[in-house]
PDB file of C-alpha atoms in Angstrom:
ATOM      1  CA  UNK A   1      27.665  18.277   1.494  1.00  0.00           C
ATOM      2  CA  UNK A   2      29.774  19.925  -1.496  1.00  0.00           C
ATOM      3  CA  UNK A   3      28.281  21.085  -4.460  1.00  0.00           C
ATOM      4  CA  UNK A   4      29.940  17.906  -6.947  1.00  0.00           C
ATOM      5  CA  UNK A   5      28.681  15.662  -4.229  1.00  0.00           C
ATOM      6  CA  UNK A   6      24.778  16.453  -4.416  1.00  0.00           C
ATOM      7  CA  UNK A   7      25.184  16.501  -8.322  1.00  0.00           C
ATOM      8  CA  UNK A   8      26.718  12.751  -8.237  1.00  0.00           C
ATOM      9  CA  UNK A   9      24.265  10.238  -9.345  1.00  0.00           C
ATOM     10  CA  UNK A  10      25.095   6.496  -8.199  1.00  0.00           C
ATOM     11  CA  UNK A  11      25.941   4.389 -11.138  1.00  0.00           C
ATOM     12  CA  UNK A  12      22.969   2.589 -13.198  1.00  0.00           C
ATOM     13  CA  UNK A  13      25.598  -0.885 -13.517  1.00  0.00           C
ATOM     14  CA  UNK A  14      26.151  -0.919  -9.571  1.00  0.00           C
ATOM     15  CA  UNK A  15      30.112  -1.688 -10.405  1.00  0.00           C
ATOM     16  CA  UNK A  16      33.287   0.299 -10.132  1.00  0.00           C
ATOM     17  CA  UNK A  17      34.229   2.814 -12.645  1.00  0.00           C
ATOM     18  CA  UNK A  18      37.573   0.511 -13.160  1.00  0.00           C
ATOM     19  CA  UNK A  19      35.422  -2.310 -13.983  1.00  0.00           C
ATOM     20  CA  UNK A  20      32.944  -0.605 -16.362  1.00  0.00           C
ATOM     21  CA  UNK A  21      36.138   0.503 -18.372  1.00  0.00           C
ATOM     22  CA  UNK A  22      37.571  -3.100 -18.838  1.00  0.00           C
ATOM     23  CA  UNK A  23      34.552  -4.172 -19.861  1.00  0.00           C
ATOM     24  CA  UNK A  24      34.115  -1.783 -22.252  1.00  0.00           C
ATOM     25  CA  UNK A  25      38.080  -2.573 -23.392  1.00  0.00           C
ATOM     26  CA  UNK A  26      36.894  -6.274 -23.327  1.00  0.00           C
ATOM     27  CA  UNK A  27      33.625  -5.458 -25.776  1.00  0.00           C
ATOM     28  CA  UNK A  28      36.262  -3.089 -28.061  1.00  0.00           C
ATOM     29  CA  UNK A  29      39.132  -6.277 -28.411  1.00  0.00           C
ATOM     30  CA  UNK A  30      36.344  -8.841 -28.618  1.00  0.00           C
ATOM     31  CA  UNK A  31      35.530  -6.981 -31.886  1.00  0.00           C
ATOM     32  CA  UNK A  32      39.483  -6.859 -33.313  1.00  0.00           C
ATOM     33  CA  UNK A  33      39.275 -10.643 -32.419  1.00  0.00           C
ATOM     34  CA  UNK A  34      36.569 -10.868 -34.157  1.00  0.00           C
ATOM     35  CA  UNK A  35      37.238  -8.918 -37.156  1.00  0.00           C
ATOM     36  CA  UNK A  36      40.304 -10.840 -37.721  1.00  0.00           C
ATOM     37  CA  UNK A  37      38.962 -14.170 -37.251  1.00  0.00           C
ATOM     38  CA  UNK A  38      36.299 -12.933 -40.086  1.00  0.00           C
ATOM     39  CA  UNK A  39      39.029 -12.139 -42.048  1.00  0.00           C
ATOM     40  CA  UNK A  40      40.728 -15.353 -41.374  1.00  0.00           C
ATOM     41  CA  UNK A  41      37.413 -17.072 -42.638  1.00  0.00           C
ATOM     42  CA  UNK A  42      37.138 -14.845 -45.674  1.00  0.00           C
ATOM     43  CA  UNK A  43      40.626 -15.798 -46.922  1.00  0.00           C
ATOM     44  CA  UNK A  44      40.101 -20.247 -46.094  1.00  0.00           C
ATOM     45  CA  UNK A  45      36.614 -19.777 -47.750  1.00  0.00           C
ATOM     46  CA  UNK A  46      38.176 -17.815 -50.964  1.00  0.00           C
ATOM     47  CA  UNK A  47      41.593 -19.905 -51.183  1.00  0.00           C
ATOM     48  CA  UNK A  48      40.500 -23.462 -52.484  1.00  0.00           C
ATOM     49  CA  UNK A  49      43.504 -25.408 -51.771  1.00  0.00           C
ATOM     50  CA  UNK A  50      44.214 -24.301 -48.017  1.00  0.00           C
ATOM     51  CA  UNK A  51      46.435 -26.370 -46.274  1.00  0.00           C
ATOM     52  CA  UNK A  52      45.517 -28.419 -43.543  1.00  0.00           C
ATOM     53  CA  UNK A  53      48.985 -29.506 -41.835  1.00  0.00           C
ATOM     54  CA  UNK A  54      48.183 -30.114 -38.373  1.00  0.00           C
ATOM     55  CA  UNK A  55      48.726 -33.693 -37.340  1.00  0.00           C
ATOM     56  CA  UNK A  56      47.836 -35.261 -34.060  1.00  0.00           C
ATOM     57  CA  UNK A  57      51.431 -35.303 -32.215  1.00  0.00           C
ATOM     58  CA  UNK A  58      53.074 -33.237 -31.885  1.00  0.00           C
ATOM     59  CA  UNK A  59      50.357 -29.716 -32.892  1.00  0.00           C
ATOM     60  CA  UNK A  60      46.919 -30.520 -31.901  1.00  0.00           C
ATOM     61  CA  UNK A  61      47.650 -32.492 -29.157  1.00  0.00           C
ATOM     62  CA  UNK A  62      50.155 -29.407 -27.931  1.00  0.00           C
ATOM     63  CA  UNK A  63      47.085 -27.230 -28.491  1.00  0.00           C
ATOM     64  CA  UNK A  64      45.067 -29.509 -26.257  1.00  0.00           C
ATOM     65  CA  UNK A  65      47.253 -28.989 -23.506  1.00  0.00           C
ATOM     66  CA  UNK A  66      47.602 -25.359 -24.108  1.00  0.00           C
ATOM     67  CA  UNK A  67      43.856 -24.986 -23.907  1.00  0.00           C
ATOM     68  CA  UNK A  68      44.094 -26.885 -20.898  1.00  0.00           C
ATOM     69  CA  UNK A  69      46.182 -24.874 -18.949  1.00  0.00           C
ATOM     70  CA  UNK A  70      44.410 -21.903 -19.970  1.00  0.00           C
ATOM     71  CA  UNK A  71      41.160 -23.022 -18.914  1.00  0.00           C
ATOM     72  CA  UNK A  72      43.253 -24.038 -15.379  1.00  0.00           C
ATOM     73  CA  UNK A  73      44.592 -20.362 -15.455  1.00  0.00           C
ATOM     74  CA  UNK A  74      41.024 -18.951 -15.322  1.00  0.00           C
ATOM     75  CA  UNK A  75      40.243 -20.817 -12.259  1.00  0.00           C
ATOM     76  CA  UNK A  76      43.195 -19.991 -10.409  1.00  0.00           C
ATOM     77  CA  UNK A  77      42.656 -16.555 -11.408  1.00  0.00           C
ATOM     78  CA  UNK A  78      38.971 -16.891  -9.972  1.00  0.00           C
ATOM     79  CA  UNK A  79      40.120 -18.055  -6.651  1.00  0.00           C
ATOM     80  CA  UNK A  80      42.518 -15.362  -6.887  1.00  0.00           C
ATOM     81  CA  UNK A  81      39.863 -12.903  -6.631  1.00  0.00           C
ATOM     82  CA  UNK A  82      37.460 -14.828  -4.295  1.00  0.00           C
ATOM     83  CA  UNK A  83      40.388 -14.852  -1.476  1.00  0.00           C
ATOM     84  CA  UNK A  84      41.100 -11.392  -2.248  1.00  0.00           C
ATOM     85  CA  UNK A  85      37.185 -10.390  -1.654  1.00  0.00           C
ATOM     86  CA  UNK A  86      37.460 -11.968   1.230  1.00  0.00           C
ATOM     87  CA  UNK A  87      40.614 -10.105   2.473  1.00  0.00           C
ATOM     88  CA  UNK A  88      43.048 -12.885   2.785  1.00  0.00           C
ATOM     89  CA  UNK A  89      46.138 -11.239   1.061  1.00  0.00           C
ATOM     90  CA  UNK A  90      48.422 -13.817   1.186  1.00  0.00           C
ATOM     91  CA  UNK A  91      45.975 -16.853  -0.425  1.00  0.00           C
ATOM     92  CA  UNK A  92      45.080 -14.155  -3.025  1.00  0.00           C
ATOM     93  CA  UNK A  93      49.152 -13.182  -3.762  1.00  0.00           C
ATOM     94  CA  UNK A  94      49.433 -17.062  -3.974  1.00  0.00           C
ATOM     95  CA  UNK A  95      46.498 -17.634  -6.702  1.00  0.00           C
ATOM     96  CA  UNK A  96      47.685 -14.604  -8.718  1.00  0.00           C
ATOM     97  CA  UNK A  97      51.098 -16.493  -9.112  1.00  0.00           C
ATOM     98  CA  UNK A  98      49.725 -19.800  -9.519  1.00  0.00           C
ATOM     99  CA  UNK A  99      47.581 -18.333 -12.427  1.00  0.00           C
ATOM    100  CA  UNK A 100      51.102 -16.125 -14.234  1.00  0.00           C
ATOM    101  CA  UNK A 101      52.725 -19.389 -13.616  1.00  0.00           C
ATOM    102  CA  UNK A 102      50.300 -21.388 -15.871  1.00  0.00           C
ATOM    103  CA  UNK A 103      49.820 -17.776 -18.603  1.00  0.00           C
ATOM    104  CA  UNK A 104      53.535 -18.689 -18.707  1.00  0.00           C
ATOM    105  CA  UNK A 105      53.668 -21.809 -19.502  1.00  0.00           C
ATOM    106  CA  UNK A 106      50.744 -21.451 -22.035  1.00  0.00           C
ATOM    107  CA  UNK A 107      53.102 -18.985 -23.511  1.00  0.00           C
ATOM    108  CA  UNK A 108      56.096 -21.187 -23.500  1.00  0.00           C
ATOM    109  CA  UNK A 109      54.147 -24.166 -25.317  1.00  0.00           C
ATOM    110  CA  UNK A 110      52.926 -21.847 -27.600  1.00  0.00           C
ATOM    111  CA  UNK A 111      56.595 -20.470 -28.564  1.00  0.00           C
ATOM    112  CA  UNK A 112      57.985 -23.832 -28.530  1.00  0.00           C
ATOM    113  CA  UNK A 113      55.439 -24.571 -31.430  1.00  0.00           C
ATOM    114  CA  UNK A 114      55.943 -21.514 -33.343  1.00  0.00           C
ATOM    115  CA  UNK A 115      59.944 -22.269 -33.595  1.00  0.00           C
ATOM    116  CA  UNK A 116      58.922 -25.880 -34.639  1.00  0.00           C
ATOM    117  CA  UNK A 117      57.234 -24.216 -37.012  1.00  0.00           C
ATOM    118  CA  UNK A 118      59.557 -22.587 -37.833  1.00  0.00           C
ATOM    119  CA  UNK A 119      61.775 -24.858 -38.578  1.00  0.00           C
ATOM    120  CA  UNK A 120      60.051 -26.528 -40.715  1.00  0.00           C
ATOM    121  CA  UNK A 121      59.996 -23.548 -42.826  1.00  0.00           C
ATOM    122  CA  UNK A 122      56.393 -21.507 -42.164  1.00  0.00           C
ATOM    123  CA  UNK A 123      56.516 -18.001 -42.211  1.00  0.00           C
ATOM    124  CA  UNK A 124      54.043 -15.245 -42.613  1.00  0.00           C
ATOM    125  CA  UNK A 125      54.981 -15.174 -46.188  1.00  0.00           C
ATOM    126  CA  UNK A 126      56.016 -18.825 -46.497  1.00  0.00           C
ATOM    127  CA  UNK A 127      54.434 -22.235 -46.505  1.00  0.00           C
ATOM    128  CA  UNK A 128      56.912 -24.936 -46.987  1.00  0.00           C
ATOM    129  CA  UNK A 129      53.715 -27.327 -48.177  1.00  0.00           C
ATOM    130  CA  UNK A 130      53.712 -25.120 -51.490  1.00  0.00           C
ATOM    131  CA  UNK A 131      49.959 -24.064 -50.612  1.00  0.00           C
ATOM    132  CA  UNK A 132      49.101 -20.632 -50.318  1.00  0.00           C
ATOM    133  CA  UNK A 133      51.028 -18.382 -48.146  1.00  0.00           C
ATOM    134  CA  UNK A 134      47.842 -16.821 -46.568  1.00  0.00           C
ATOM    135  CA  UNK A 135      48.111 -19.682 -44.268  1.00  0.00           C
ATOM    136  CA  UNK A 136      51.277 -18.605 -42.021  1.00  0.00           C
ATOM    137  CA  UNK A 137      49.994 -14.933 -42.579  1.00  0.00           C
ATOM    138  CA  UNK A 138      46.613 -15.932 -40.763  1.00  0.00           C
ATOM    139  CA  UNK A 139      48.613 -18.255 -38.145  1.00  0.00           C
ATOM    140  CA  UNK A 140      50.933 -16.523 -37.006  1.00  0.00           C
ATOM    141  CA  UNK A 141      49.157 -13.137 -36.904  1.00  0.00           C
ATOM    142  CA  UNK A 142      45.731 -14.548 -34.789  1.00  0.00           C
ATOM    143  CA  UNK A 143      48.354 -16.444 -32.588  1.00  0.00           C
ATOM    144  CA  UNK A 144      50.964 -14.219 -32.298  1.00  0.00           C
ATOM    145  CA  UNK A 145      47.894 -11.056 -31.282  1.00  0.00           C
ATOM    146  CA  UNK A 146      46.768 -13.430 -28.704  1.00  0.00           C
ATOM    147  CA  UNK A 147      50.222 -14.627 -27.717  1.00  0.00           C
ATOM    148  CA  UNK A 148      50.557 -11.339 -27.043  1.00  0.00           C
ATOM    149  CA  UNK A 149      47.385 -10.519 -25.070  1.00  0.00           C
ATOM    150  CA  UNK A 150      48.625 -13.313 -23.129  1.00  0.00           C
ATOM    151  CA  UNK A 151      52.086 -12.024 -22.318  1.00  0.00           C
ATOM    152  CA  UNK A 152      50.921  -8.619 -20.960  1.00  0.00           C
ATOM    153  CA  UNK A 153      48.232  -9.982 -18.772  1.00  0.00           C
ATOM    154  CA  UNK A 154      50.474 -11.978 -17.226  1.00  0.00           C
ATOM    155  CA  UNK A 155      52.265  -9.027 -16.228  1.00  0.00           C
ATOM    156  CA  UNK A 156      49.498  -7.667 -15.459  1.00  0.00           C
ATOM    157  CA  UNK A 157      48.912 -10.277 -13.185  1.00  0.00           C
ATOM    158  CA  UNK A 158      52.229  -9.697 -12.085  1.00  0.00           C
ATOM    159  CA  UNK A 159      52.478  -6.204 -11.349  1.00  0.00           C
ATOM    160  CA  UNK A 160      48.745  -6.333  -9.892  1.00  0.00           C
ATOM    161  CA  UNK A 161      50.002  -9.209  -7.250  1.00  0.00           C
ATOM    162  CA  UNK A 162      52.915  -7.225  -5.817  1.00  0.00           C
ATOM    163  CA  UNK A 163      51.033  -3.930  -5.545  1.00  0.00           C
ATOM    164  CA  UNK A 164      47.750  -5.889  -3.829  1.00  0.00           C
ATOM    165  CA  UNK A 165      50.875  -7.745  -1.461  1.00  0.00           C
ATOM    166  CA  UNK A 166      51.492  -4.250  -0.674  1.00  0.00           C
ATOM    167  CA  UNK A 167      48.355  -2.766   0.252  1.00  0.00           C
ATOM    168  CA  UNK A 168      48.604  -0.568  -3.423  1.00  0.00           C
ATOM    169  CA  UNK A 169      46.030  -2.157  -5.069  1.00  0.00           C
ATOM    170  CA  UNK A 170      42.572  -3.502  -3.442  1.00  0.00           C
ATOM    171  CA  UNK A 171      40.203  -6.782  -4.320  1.00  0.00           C
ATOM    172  CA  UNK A 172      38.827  -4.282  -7.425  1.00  0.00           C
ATOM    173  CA  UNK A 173      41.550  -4.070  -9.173  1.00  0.00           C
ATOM    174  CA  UNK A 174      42.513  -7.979  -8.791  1.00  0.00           C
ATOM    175  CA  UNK A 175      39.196  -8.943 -10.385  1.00  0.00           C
ATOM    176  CA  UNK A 176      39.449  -6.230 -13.290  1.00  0.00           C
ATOM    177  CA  UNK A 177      42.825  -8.032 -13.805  1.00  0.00           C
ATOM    178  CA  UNK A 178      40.671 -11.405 -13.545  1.00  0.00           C
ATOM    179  CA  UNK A 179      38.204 -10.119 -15.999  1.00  0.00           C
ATOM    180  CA  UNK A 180      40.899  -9.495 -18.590  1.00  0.00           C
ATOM    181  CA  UNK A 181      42.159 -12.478 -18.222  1.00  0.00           C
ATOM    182  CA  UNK A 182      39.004 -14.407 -18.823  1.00  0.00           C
ATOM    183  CA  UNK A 183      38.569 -12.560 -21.856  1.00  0.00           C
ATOM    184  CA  UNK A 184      41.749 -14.181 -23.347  1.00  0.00           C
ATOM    185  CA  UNK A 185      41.068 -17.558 -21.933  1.00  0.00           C
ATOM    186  CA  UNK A 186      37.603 -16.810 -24.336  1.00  0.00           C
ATOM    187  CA  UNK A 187      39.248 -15.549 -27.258  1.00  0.00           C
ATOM    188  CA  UNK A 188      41.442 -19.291 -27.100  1.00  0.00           C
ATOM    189  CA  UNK A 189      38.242 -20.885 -27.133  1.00  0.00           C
ATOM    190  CA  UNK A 190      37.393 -19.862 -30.702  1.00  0.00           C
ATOM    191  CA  UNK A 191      40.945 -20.040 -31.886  1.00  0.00           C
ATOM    192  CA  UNK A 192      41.297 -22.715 -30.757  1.00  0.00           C
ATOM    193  CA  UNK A 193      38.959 -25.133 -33.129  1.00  0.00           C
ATOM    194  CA  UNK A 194      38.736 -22.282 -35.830  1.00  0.00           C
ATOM    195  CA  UNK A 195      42.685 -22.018 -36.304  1.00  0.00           C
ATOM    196  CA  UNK A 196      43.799 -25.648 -35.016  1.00  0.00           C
ATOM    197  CA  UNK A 197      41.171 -27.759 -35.148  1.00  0.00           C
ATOM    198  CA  UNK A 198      40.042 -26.498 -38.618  1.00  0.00           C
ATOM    199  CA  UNK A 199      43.539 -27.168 -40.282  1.00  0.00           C
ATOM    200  CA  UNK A 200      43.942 -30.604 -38.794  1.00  0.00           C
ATOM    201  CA  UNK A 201      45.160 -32.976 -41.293  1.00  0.00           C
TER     202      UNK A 201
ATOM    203  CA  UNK B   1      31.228   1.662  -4.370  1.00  0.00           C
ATOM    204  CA  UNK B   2      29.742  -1.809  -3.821  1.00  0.00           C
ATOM    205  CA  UNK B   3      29.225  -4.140  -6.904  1.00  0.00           C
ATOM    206  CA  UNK B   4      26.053  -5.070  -7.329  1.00  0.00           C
ATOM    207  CA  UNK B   5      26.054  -8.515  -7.223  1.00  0.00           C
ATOM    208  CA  UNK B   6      25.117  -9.796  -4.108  1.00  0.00           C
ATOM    209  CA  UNK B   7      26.006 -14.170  -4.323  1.00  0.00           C
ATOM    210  CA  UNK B   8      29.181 -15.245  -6.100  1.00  0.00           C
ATOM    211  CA  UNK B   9      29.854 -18.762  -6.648  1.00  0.00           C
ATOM    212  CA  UNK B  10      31.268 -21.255  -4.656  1.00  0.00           C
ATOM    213  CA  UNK B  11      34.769 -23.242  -5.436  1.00  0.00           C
ATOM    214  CA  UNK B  12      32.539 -25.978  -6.494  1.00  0.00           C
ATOM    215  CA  UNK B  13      30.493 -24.348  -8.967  1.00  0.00           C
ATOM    216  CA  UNK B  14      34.089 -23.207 -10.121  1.00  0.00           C
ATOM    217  CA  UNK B  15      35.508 -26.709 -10.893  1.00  0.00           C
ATOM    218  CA  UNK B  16      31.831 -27.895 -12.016  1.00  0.00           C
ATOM    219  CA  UNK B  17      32.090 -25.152 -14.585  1.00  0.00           C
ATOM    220  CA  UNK B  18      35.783 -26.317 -15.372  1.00  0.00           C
ATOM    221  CA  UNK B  19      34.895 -30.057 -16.152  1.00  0.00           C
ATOM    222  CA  UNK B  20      32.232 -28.766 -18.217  1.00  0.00           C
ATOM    223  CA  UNK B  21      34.358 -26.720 -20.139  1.00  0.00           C
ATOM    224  CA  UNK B  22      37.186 -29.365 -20.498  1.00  0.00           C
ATOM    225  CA  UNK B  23      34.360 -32.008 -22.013  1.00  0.00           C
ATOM    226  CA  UNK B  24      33.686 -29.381 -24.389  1.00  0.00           C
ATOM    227  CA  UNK B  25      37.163 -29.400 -25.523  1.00  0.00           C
ATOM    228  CA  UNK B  26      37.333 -33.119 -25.908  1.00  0.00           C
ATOM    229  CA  UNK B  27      34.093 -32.791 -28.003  1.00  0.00           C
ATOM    230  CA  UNK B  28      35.448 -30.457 -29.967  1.00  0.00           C
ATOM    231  CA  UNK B  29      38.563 -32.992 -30.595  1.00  0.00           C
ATOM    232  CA  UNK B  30      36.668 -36.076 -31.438  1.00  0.00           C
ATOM    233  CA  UNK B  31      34.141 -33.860 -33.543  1.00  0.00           C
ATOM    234  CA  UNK B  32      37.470 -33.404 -35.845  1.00  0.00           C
ATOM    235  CA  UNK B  33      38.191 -36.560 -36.251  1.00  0.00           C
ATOM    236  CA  UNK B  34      34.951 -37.715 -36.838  1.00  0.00           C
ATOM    237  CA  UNK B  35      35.076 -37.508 -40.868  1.00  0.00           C
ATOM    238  CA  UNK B  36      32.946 -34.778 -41.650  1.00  0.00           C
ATOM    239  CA  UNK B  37      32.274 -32.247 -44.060  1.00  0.00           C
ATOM    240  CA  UNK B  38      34.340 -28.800 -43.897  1.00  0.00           C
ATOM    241  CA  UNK B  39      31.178 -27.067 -43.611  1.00  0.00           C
ATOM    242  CA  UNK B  40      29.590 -29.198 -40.795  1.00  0.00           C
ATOM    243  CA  UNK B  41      32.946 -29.112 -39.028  1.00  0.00           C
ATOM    244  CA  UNK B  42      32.681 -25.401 -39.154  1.00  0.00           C
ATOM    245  CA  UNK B  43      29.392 -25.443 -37.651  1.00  0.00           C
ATOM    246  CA  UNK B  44      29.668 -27.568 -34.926  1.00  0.00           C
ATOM    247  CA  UNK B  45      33.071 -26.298 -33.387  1.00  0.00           C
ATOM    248  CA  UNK B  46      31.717 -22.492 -33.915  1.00  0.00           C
ATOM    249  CA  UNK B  47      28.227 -23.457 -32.107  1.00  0.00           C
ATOM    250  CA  UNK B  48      30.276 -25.550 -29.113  1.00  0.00           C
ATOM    251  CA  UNK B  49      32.883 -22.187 -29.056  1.00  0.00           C
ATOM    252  CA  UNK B  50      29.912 -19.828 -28.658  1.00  0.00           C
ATOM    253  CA  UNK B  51      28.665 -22.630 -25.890  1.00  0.00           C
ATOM    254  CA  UNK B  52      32.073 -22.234 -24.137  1.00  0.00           C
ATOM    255  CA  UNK B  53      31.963 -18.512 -24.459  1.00  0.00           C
ATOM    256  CA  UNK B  54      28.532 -18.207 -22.729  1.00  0.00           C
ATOM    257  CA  UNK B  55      29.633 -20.304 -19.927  1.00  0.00           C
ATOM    258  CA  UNK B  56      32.614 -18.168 -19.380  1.00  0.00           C
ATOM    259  CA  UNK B  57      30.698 -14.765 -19.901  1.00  0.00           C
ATOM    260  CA  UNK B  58      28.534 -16.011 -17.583  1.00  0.00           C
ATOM    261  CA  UNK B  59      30.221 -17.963 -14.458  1.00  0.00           C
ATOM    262  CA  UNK B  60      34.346 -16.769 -15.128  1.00  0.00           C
ATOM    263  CA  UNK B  61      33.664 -13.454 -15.268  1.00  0.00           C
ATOM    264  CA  UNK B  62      30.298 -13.137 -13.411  1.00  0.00           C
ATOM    265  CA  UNK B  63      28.130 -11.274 -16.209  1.00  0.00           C
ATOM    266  CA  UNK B  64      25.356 -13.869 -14.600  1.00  0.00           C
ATOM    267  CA  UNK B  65      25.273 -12.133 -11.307  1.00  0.00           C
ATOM    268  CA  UNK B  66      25.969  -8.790 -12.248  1.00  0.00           C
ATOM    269  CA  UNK B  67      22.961  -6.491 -12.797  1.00  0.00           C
ATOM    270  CA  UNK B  68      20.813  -6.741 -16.332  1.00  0.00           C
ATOM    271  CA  UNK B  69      21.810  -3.566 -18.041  1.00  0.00           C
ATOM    272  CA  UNK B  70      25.308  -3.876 -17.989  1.00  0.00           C
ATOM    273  CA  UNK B  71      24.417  -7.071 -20.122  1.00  0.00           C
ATOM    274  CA  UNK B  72      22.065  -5.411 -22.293  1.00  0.00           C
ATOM    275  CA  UNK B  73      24.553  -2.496 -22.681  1.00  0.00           C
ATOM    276  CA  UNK B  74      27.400  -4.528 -23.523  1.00  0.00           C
ATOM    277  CA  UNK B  75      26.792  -7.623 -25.216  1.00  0.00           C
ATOM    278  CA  UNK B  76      23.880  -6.864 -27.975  1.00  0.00           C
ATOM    279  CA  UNK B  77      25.971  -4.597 -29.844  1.00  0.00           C
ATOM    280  CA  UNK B  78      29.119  -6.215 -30.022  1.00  0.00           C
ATOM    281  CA  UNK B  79      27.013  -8.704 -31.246  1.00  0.00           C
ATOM    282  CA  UNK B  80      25.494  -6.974 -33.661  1.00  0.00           C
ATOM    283  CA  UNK B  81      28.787  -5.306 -34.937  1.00  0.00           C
ATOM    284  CA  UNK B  82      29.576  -9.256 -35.097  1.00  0.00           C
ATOM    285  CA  UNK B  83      26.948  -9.819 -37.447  1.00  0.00           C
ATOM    286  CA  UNK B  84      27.451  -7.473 -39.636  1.00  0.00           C
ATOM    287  CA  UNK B  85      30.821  -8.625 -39.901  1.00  0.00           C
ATOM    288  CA  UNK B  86      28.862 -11.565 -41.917  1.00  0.00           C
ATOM    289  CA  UNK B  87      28.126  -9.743 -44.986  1.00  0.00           C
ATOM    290  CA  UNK B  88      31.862 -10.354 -45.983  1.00  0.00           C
ATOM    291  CA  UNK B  89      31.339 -14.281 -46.744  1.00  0.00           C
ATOM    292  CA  UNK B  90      29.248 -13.475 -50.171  1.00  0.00           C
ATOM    293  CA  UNK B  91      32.428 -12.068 -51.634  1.00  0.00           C
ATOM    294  CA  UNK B  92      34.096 -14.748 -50.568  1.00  0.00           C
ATOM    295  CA  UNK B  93      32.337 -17.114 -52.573  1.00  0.00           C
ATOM    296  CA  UNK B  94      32.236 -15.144 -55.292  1.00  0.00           C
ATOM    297  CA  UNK B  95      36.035 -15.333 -54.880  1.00  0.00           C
ATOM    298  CA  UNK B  96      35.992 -19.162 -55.614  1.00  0.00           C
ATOM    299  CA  UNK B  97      33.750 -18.824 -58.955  1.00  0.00           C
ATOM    300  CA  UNK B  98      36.478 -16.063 -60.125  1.00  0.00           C
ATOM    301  CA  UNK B  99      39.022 -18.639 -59.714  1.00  0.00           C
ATOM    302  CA  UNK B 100      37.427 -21.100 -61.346  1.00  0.00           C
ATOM    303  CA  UNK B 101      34.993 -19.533 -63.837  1.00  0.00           C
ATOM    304  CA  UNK B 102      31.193 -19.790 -64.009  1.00  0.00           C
TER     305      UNK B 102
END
């Protein structure tokens, strides 16, 4: 036995280093999330006329559906990693696609909204409702930083499906991919009421 | 190296899990509707999110089945770090009295 070996100790979580690390990359961009949302609430709470212009059709209803296939996406995503525990490759490769299939579509509804928007004439420095422009600011920038979460886990996803197709990558590294994705499936679930729900009309 | 965690849930525990969070959703939707004050709003929707995010810390991404300190070395200080995040919401009221005067 080498020297480095006899001076290893086993580690006190019981998980792979790669999985300790996105956790700890989960715990860091919970907190940004976090911190913005604060700053999201600090901003309503201090603006008195905030505008709430969210009606039924076609926003919150769109936002139901996103959250929808989102919550769909983490499933797939868990079955993704169950089949690749279990070693079958191919059922594994299939649920990995399945679930960057639905990130994609979440990301398609949610662009398809945003040019509505704007459209209408919202901005990050404009609100066409002549209410404070902090609203479009606060919109677009807690959408558009999970929008983009969104985007590069699913490729992520992606990348992690063709390399675990070709033996590159093992069951680990699928379900640190899963665990990533989960996070922003739980991030959606506070934007979710806080940024839609809260500015329904 | 192994992972710790010796049962993972089944499929069925998956979709269980899934309805549950779906009726949470809908709850959250009718809650809006429902005619009530900004402030209870607030409260309900941010007590059914943290709901939602405990099921999916727990069951999604298997933080139930993993072992007890990674929990405890993970999750109390983000919260806390959270909660300190709290002490901005004085200022903001003091914000609306500014705009309005005393």
């Amino acid at each position: 036995m080498t020297h480095a070996a006899m001076t290893l100790e086993p580690s006190p979580f019981g998980i792979q280093s790669k999985k300790l690390a996105i956790w700890l990359f989960i715990m860091a961009d919970g907190a940004t999330f976090g911190a913005i949302l604060f700053a999201y609430g600090y901003l309503r709470i201090g603006t008195p006329d905030w505008s709430r212009p969210f009606a039924w059709t076609p926003t919150i209803l769109n936002a139901a559906v996103m959250t929808l296939v989102l919550l769909s996406s983490s499933v797939t995503m868990l079955l993704a990693v169950s089949a690749a525990q279990s070693g079958r490759i191919a059922a594994g490769v299939r649920w990995l696609g399945g679930t960057a299939l639905l990130g994609t579509a979440f990301a398609a509804l949610h662009l398809r909204e945003w040019f509505a928007m704007f459209h209408e004439g919202w901005s990050v420095s404009h609100n066409p409702l002549n209410g404070p422009a902090q609203f479009g600011a606060t919109f677009f920038g807690i959408t558009g930083l999970h929008l983009l979460h969104v985007i590069t886990g699913v490729a992520a996803i992606l990348v992690i499906a063709a390399g675990f197709r070709r033996g590159r990558f093992n069951a680990g590294h699928v379900e640190t991919t899963g665990l990533y994705w989960h996070f922003v499936d739980l991030v959606w679930m506070f934007v979710f009421p806080m940024v839609y729900l809260m500015n329904a009309r | 190296m192994t992972t710790a965690s010796a049962s993972r849930p089944s499929a069925r525990t998956y979709l269980i899990v899934w309805v549950a969070l779906v009726a949470i959703v809908v709850v959250e939707i009718l809650l809006t509707y429902a005619h009530l004050s900004p402030g209870t709003q607030l409260a309900a929707l941010l007590s059914l999110a943290l709901v939602e995010a405990g099921i999916a810390l727990a069951y999604f991404m298997h933080l139930r089945y993993e072992r007890a300190i990674l929990f405890w070395s993970l999750i109390p200080g983000l919260v806390f770090a959270l909660l300190m995040l709290d002490q901005i919401w004085f200022d903001a009221l003091r914000l609306i009295t500014l705009r309005h005067g005393p």
